């Protein structure tokens, strides 16, 4: 990673047509790194990648990961995620593999080190055909990305840490990693986040600093996403566990609302992470 800083703070930045606005917002936050969602398909070009790369470089901001998203995905309910998200749904699988490859090409042209994927619900039945087929698909994505020296980070959330760990072992590729989102574990009701982090820790190369409160019916109804530090994750424990694990990658703040409130919440998140980092990294180098 180009950034020398240990656990540099980051935010999400949009890199669509109105790149200027997205970049201005990041500059306003004064953070050194960003993760970016892949732009709409017609902007997945080398020309656009070069333009984005140049503008972020000039601003001194490092793009640490490009997130894949696919037309037709819905996060409206947990069941909708099951049915529509990622590389799981069979009816859209082939076109999404193709789309993922285009995003990987774009990420490479951008000079980003990784792509991120919400693979979808990994089957908790490790001997099922569904588990095997998805592992095979992700393995293929890793092999494609590997040719361009890209990492493939799987976002946590839908599955338990034990299943994710088994899945990573089944993929068995040197460039597969985890983007650990502690709030997702709570939102989906898939397990206690700090315990999960310890289980998959050696694979974690990026993370989302996001917070949430458990639902009354975990796994059936969404928990509630809240500003960083106000939920059930335990952000200080999260950061201190990352530190214990030797994690040095970016801390990317994710706040899944929009408008001015989002900006205010993210700024408060930046302040919170800065003060926690100061406390945790005291005396370390
Ligand atoms: Mg996330």
mmCIF file of C-alpha atoms and ligand atoms in Angstrom:
data_model
loop_
_atom_site.group_PDB
_atom_site.id
_atom_site.type_symbol
_atom_site.label_atom_id
_atom_site.label_comp_id
_atom_site.label_asym_id
_atom_site.label_seq_id
_atom_site.Cartn_x
_atom_site.Cartn_y
_atom_site.Cartn_z
ATOM 1 C CA UNK A 1 0.000 0.000 0.000
ATOM 2 C CA UNK A 2 1.360 3.386 -0.992
ATOM 3 C CA UNK A 3 0.201 5.171 2.136
ATOM 4 C CA UNK A 4 2.852 4.966 4.850
ATOM 5 C CA UNK A 5 0.431 5.842 7.597
ATOM 6 C CA UNK A 6 -0.765 2.966 9.786
ATOM 7 C CA UNK A 7 -4.553 2.533 9.514
ATOM 8 C CA UNK A 8 -5.166 5.655 7.401
ATOM 9 C CA UNK A 9 -8.730 6.906 7.645
ATOM 10 C CA UNK A 10 -10.884 6.765 4.539
ATOM 11 C CA UNK A 11 -14.352 7.447 3.201
ATOM 12 C CA UNK A 12 -16.362 6.430 0.153
ATOM 13 C CA UNK A 13 -16.086 8.593 -2.938
ATOM 14 C CA UNK A 14 -18.306 8.543 -5.965
ATOM 15 C CA UNK A 15 -16.423 8.516 -9.273
ATOM 16 C CA UNK A 16 -19.326 8.973 -11.667
ATOM 17 C CA UNK A 17 -19.783 11.753 -14.240
ATOM 18 C CA UNK A 18 -19.742 14.500 -11.610
ATOM 19 C CA UNK A 19 -16.363 13.477 -10.254
ATOM 20 C CA UNK A 20 -15.560 17.015 -9.127
ATOM 21 C CA UNK A 21 -18.287 16.973 -6.467
ATOM 22 C CA UNK A 22 -17.246 13.584 -5.123
ATOM 23 C CA UNK A 23 -13.617 14.626 -4.929
ATOM 24 C CA UNK A 24 -14.448 17.982 -3.299
ATOM 25 C CA UNK A 25 -16.366 16.163 -0.592
ATOM 26 C CA UNK A 26 -13.393 13.936 0.173
ATOM 27 C CA UNK A 27 -11.073 16.945 0.286
ATOM 28 C CA UNK A 28 -13.504 18.528 2.729
ATOM 29 C CA UNK A 29 -13.140 15.482 4.985
ATOM 30 C CA UNK A 30 -9.332 15.764 4.818
ATOM 31 C CA UNK A 31 -8.766 11.997 4.686
ATOM 32 C CA UNK A 32 -5.893 10.315 2.806
ATOM 33 C CA UNK A 33 -7.757 7.290 1.356
ATOM 34 C CA UNK A 34 -11.013 6.340 -0.343
ATOM 35 C CA UNK A 35 -12.869 3.284 -1.472
ATOM 36 C CA UNK A 36 -14.935 3.859 -4.597
ATOM 37 C CA UNK A 37 -18.003 2.115 -5.952
ATOM 38 C CA UNK A 38 -17.526 1.046 -9.562
ATOM 39 C CA UNK A 39 -19.079 3.673 -11.822
ATOM 40 C CA UNK A 40 -21.994 2.945 -14.165
ATOM 41 C CA UNK A 41 -21.113 0.482 -16.959
ATOM 42 C CA UNK A 42 -20.547 3.046 -19.716
ATOM 43 C CA UNK A 43 -17.866 4.725 -17.577
ATOM 44 C CA UNK A 44 -15.875 1.535 -17.062
ATOM 45 C CA UNK A 45 -13.351 2.732 -19.615
ATOM 46 C CA UNK A 46 -9.630 3.197 -19.553
ATOM 47 C CA UNK A 47 -10.110 6.863 -20.424
ATOM 48 C CA UNK A 48 -12.330 7.482 -17.381
ATOM 49 C CA UNK A 49 -9.984 5.448 -15.157
ATOM 50 C CA UNK A 50 -7.037 7.571 -16.248
ATOM 51 C CA UNK A 51 -8.898 10.809 -15.600
ATOM 52 C CA UNK A 52 -10.026 9.670 -12.108
ATOM 53 C CA UNK A 53 -6.549 8.392 -11.296
ATOM 54 C CA UNK A 54 -4.940 11.699 -12.239
ATOM 55 C CA UNK A 55 -7.392 13.804 -10.217
ATOM 56 C CA UNK A 56 -7.051 11.723 -7.047
ATOM 57 C CA UNK A 57 -3.288 11.626 -7.421
ATOM 58 C CA UNK A 58 -3.169 15.408 -7.707
ATOM 59 C CA UNK A 59 -5.268 15.642 -4.544
ATOM 60 C CA UNK A 60 -2.903 13.244 -2.730
ATOM 61 C CA UNK A 61 -5.703 10.755 -2.062
ATOM 62 C CA UNK A 62 -5.139 7.037 -2.445
ATOM 63 C CA UNK A 63 -7.863 4.802 -3.918
ATOM 64 C CA UNK A 64 -7.638 1.607 -1.883
ATOM 65 C CA UNK A 65 -10.446 -0.478 -3.384
ATOM 66 C CA UNK A 66 -13.114 -0.495 -6.110
ATOM 67 C CA UNK A 67 -16.426 -2.026 -5.059
ATOM 68 C CA UNK A 68 -18.429 -4.121 -7.490
ATOM 69 C CA UNK A 69 -22.154 -3.517 -7.751
ATOM 70 C CA UNK A 70 -24.567 -5.045 -10.235
ATOM 71 C CA UNK A 71 -27.740 -3.838 -11.934
ATOM 72 C CA UNK A 72 -30.815 -5.464 -10.379
ATOM 73 C CA UNK A 73 -29.521 -5.817 -6.818
ATOM 74 C CA UNK A 74 -31.885 -4.954 -3.972
ATOM 75 C CA UNK A 75 -31.068 -4.473 -0.294
ATOM 76 C CA UNK A 76 -34.701 -3.732 0.643
ATOM 77 C CA UNK A 77 -35.023 -6.771 2.913
ATOM 78 C CA UNK A 78 -32.774 -9.637 3.961
ATOM 79 C CA UNK A 79 -34.790 -11.913 1.664
ATOM 80 C CA UNK A 80 -34.305 -9.471 -1.248
ATOM 81 C CA UNK A 81 -30.541 -9.636 -0.649
ATOM 82 C CA UNK A 82 -30.751 -13.413 -0.696
ATOM 83 C CA UNK A 83 -32.577 -13.323 -4.032
ATOM 84 C CA UNK A 84 -30.752 -10.558 -5.879
ATOM 85 C CA UNK A 85 -27.296 -9.719 -4.532
ATOM 86 C CA UNK A 86 -23.875 -10.625 -5.810
ATOM 87 C CA UNK A 87 -22.715 -13.674 -7.688
ATOM 88 C CA UNK A 88 -25.231 -16.030 -6.043
ATOM 89 C CA UNK A 89 -28.410 -15.666 -8.159
ATOM 90 C CA UNK A 90 -28.033 -18.197 -11.013
ATOM 91 C CA UNK A 91 -30.031 -16.204 -13.566
ATOM 92 C CA UNK A 92 -27.616 -13.246 -13.505
ATOM 93 C CA UNK A 93 -24.424 -15.064 -12.631
ATOM 94 C CA UNK A 94 -22.731 -15.179 -16.035
ATOM 95 C CA UNK A 95 -23.393 -11.546 -16.886
ATOM 96 C CA UNK A 96 -22.185 -10.469 -13.432
ATOM 97 C CA UNK A 97 -18.969 -12.466 -13.754
ATOM 98 C CA UNK A 98 -18.389 -10.621 -17.022
ATOM 99 C CA UNK A 99 -19.193 -7.306 -15.344
ATOM 100 C CA UNK A 100 -16.797 -8.123 -12.471
ATOM 101 C CA UNK A 101 -14.030 -8.687 -14.996
ATOM 102 C CA UNK A 102 -14.686 -5.270 -16.531
ATOM 103 C CA UNK A 103 -14.543 -3.710 -13.057
ATOM 104 C CA UNK A 104 -11.243 -5.507 -12.405
ATOM 105 C CA UNK A 105 -9.843 -4.110 -15.686
ATOM 106 C CA UNK A 106 -11.025 -0.661 -14.621
ATOM 107 C CA UNK A 107 -9.518 -1.016 -11.110
ATOM 108 C CA UNK A 108 -6.194 -2.007 -12.625
ATOM 109 C CA UNK A 109 -6.260 1.017 -14.952
ATOM 110 C CA UNK A 110 -7.067 3.148 -11.912
ATOM 111 C CA UNK A 111 -4.016 1.823 -10.089
ATOM 112 C CA UNK A 112 -6.157 0.497 -7.219
ATOM 113 C CA UNK A 113 -4.782 -2.585 -5.432
ATOM 114 C CA UNK A 114 -8.110 -4.394 -4.963
ATOM 115 C CA UNK A 115 -11.711 -4.965 -5.956
ATOM 116 C CA UNK A 116 -14.401 -5.625 -3.363
ATOM 117 C CA UNK A 117 -17.385 -7.923 -3.779
ATOM 118 C CA UNK A 118 -20.592 -8.649 -1.939
ATOM 119 C CA UNK A 119 -20.660 -12.249 -3.122
ATOM 120 C CA UNK A 120 -24.182 -12.786 -1.787
ATOM 121 C CA UNK A 121 -25.422 -15.382 0.689
ATOM 122 C CA UNK A 122 -22.838 -18.145 0.985
ATOM 123 C CA UNK A 123 -24.610 -21.393 1.861
ATOM 124 C CA UNK A 124 -24.115 -22.437 5.481
ATOM 125 C CA UNK A 125 -24.213 -26.050 4.213
ATOM 126 C CA UNK A 126 -20.553 -26.533 3.289
ATOM 127 C CA UNK A 127 -21.208 -29.778 1.429
ATOM 128 C CA UNK A 128 -23.931 -28.284 -0.779
ATOM 129 C CA UNK A 129 -23.672 -27.715 -4.520
ATOM 130 C CA UNK A 130 -24.505 -24.023 -3.900
ATOM 131 C CA UNK A 131 -21.424 -23.617 -1.696
ATOM 132 C CA UNK A 132 -19.183 -25.388 -4.218
ATOM 133 C CA UNK A 133 -20.505 -23.483 -7.209
ATOM 134 C CA UNK A 134 -20.059 -20.086 -5.560
ATOM 135 C CA UNK A 135 -16.531 -21.006 -4.443
ATOM 136 C CA UNK A 136 -15.773 -22.008 -8.033
ATOM 137 C CA UNK A 137 -17.107 -18.683 -9.351
ATOM 138 C CA UNK A 138 -15.139 -16.581 -6.857
ATOM 139 C CA UNK A 139 -12.023 -18.633 -7.542
ATOM 140 C CA UNK A 140 -12.388 -17.709 -11.218
ATOM 141 C CA UNK A 141 -12.717 -14.024 -10.313
ATOM 142 C CA UNK A 142 -9.569 -14.284 -8.163
ATOM 143 C CA UNK A 143 -7.643 -15.886 -11.006
ATOM 144 C CA UNK A 144 -8.731 -13.181 -13.429
ATOM 145 C CA UNK A 145 -7.769 -10.446 -10.934
ATOM 146 C CA UNK A 146 -4.504 -12.125 -10.055
ATOM 147 C CA UNK A 147 -3.235 -11.675 -13.602
ATOM 148 C CA UNK A 148 -3.395 -7.914 -12.942
ATOM 149 C CA UNK A 149 -1.946 -8.148 -9.432
ATOM 150 C CA UNK A 150 -5.283 -7.269 -7.907
ATOM 151 C CA UNK A 151 -6.632 -8.515 -4.604
ATOM 152 C CA UNK A 152 -10.261 -9.620 -4.287
ATOM 153 C CA UNK A 153 -11.826 -8.565 -0.987
ATOM 154 C CA UNK A 154 -15.038 -10.286 0.064
ATOM 155 C CA UNK A 155 -17.329 -8.101 2.160
ATOM 156 C CA UNK A 156 -18.570 -9.699 5.369
ATOM 157 C CA UNK A 157 -22.163 -9.770 6.440
ATOM 158 C CA UNK A 158 -24.522 -12.345 5.116
ATOM 159 C CA UNK A 159 -22.760 -15.430 6.459
ATOM 160 C CA UNK A 160 -21.272 -16.512 9.787
ATOM 161 C CA UNK A 161 -17.539 -16.107 10.325
ATOM 162 C CA UNK A 162 -17.126 -19.908 10.354
ATOM 163 C CA UNK A 163 -18.739 -20.202 6.941
ATOM 164 C CA UNK A 164 -16.725 -17.309 5.535
ATOM 165 C CA UNK A 165 -13.527 -18.881 6.836
ATOM 166 C CA UNK A 166 -14.404 -22.229 5.278
ATOM 167 C CA UNK A 167 -15.288 -20.453 2.032
ATOM 168 C CA UNK A 168 -11.935 -18.639 1.941
ATOM 169 C CA UNK A 169 -10.165 -21.932 2.516
ATOM 170 C CA UNK A 170 -12.195 -23.542 -0.282
ATOM 171 C CA UNK A 171 -11.230 -20.721 -2.650
ATOM 172 C CA UNK A 172 -7.596 -21.235 -1.699
ATOM 173 C CA UNK A 173 -6.162 -18.319 -3.653
ATOM 174 C CA UNK A 174 -3.287 -16.084 -2.535
ATOM 175 C CA UNK A 175 -5.130 -12.912 -3.602
ATOM 176 C CA UNK A 176 -8.412 -13.514 -1.776
ATOM 177 C CA UNK A 177 -9.018 -11.361 1.288
ATOM 178 C CA UNK A 178 -11.756 -9.916 3.477
ATOM 179 C CA UNK A 179 -13.256 -6.457 3.699
ATOM 180 C CA UNK A 180 -14.514 -6.673 7.260
ATOM 181 C CA UNK A 181 -17.698 -4.733 8.002
ATOM 182 C CA UNK A 182 -18.550 -5.202 11.691
ATOM 183 C CA UNK A 183 -21.947 -3.516 11.384
ATOM 184 C CA UNK A 184 -23.052 -5.952 8.704
ATOM 185 C CA UNK A 185 -22.626 -8.846 11.128
ATOM 186 C CA UNK A 186 -25.186 -7.094 13.350
ATOM 187 C CA UNK A 187 -27.486 -5.872 10.561
ATOM 188 C CA UNK A 188 -27.776 -9.366 9.081
ATOM 189 C CA UNK A 189 -27.710 -11.034 12.496
ATOM 190 C CA UNK A 190 -24.833 -13.286 11.434
ATOM 191 C CA UNK A 191 -22.712 -13.118 14.580
ATOM 192 C CA UNK A 192 -20.911 -11.051 17.173
ATOM 193 C CA UNK A 193 -18.544 -8.851 15.141
ATOM 194 C CA UNK A 194 -15.409 -8.839 17.312
ATOM 195 C CA UNK A 195 -15.491 -12.622 17.694
ATOM 196 C CA UNK A 196 -15.980 -12.896 13.921
ATOM 197 C CA UNK A 197 -13.055 -10.541 13.283
ATOM 198 C CA UNK A 198 -10.778 -12.748 15.359
ATOM 199 C CA UNK A 199 -11.812 -15.808 13.320
ATOM 200 C CA UNK A 200 -11.133 -14.347 9.874
ATOM 201 C CA UNK A 201 -8.510 -11.811 11.028
ATOM 202 C CA UNK A 202 -5.601 -13.074 9.003
ATOM 203 C CA UNK A 203 -7.548 -12.496 5.786
ATOM 204 C CA UNK A 204 -8.622 -8.930 6.580
ATOM 205 C CA UNK A 205 -6.961 -6.344 4.303
ATOM 206 C CA UNK A 206 -9.619 -3.625 4.448
ATOM 207 C CA UNK A 207 -12.568 -2.762 6.634
ATOM 208 C CA UNK A 208 -15.628 -0.600 6.951
ATOM 209 C CA UNK A 209 -15.990 1.491 10.055
ATOM 210 C CA UNK A 210 -19.739 1.324 10.374
ATOM 211 C CA UNK A 211 -22.001 0.818 13.386
ATOM 212 C CA UNK A 212 -25.412 -0.779 13.955
ATOM 213 C CA UNK A 213 -27.890 -2.000 16.537
ATOM 214 C CA UNK A 214 -29.217 -5.551 16.616
ATOM 215 C CA UNK A 215 -32.789 -6.196 15.480
ATOM 216 C CA UNK A 216 -35.241 -7.978 17.771
ATOM 217 C CA UNK A 217 -35.326 -10.814 15.252
ATOM 218 C CA UNK A 218 -31.695 -11.154 14.100
ATOM 219 C CA UNK A 219 -31.343 -12.845 10.739
ATOM 220 C CA UNK A 220 -34.979 -12.242 9.820
ATOM 221 C CA UNK A 221 -35.242 -8.494 10.035
ATOM 222 C CA UNK A 222 -32.573 -5.869 9.499
ATOM 223 C CA UNK A 223 -30.822 -4.325 12.439
ATOM 224 C CA UNK A 224 -30.513 -0.541 12.305
ATOM 225 C CA UNK A 225 -27.448 1.274 11.008
ATOM 226 C CA UNK A 226 -26.443 4.202 13.257
ATOM 227 C CA UNK A 227 -23.617 6.771 13.354
ATOM 228 C CA UNK A 228 -20.185 5.404 14.201
ATOM 229 C CA UNK A 229 -19.739 4.947 17.945
ATOM 230 C CA UNK A 230 -23.482 4.878 18.709
ATOM 231 C CA UNK A 231 -24.214 1.224 17.996
ATOM 232 C CA UNK A 232 -23.477 -2.256 19.316
ATOM 233 C CA UNK A 233 -20.159 -2.873 17.472
ATOM 234 C CA UNK A 234 -17.949 -1.367 20.164
ATOM 235 C CA UNK A 235 -15.705 0.679 17.861
ATOM 236 C CA UNK A 236 -12.853 0.963 20.346
ATOM 237 C CA UNK A 237 -12.810 -2.820 20.821
ATOM 238 C CA UNK A 238 -13.018 -3.210 17.029
ATOM 239 C CA UNK A 239 -9.991 -0.991 16.451
ATOM 240 C CA UNK A 240 -8.042 -2.506 19.301
ATOM 241 C CA UNK A 241 -8.703 -6.019 17.933
ATOM 242 C CA UNK A 242 -7.550 -4.901 14.472
ATOM 243 C CA UNK A 243 -4.383 -3.544 16.075
ATOM 244 C CA UNK A 244 -3.773 -6.795 17.976
ATOM 245 C CA UNK A 245 -4.153 -8.673 14.700
ATOM 246 C CA UNK A 246 -1.434 -6.499 13.175
ATOM 247 C CA UNK A 247 -3.834 -4.803 10.782
ATOM 248 C CA UNK A 248 -2.363 -1.720 9.122
ATOM 249 C CA UNK A 249 -4.825 -1.145 6.269
ATOM 250 C CA UNK A 250 -7.310 1.677 5.833
ATOM 251 C CA UNK A 251 -10.244 2.433 8.138
ATOM 252 C CA UNK A 252 -12.976 3.334 5.668
ATOM 253 C CA UNK A 253 -16.007 5.018 7.187
ATOM 254 C CA UNK A 254 -19.312 3.873 5.748
ATOM 255 C CA UNK A 255 -22.579 5.660 6.545
ATOM 256 C CA UNK A 256 -25.431 4.435 4.429
ATOM 257 C CA UNK A 257 -27.663 7.474 4.434
ATOM 258 C CA UNK A 258 -27.459 10.518 2.171
ATOM 259 C CA UNK A 259 -27.506 14.300 2.337
ATOM 260 C CA UNK A 260 -26.134 16.704 4.894
ATOM 261 C CA UNK A 261 -26.717 14.362 7.827
ATOM 262 C CA UNK A 262 -24.427 11.826 6.174
ATOM 263 C CA UNK A 263 -21.687 14.463 5.845
ATOM 264 C CA UNK A 264 -22.067 15.453 9.504
ATOM 265 C CA UNK A 265 -22.026 11.825 10.686
ATOM 266 C CA UNK A 266 -18.940 11.019 8.612
ATOM 267 C CA UNK A 267 -17.081 14.058 9.966
ATOM 268 C CA UNK A 268 -17.885 12.949 13.507
ATOM 269 C CA UNK A 269 -16.704 9.465 12.539
ATOM 270 C CA UNK A 270 -13.381 10.875 11.309
ATOM 271 C CA UNK A 271 -12.911 12.687 14.636
ATOM 272 C CA UNK A 272 -13.788 9.559 16.605
ATOM 273 C CA UNK A 273 -11.349 7.379 14.656
ATOM 274 C CA UNK A 274 -8.586 9.939 14.976
ATOM 275 C CA UNK A 275 -8.920 10.071 18.744
ATOM 276 C CA UNK A 276 -9.154 6.265 19.070
ATOM 277 C CA UNK A 277 -6.115 5.791 16.836
ATOM 278 C CA UNK A 278 -4.139 8.252 18.936
ATOM 279 C CA UNK A 279 -5.035 6.305 22.063
ATOM 280 C CA UNK A 280 -4.406 2.838 20.607
ATOM 281 C CA UNK A 281 -1.242 3.551 18.680
ATOM 282 C CA UNK A 282 0.431 5.486 21.471
ATOM 283 C CA UNK A 283 3.983 4.281 21.818
ATOM 284 C CA UNK A 284 3.685 2.068 18.705
ATOM 285 C CA UNK A 285 5.235 2.727 15.392
HETATM 286 MG MG1 LIG B 1 -19.847 -2.320 4.154
#
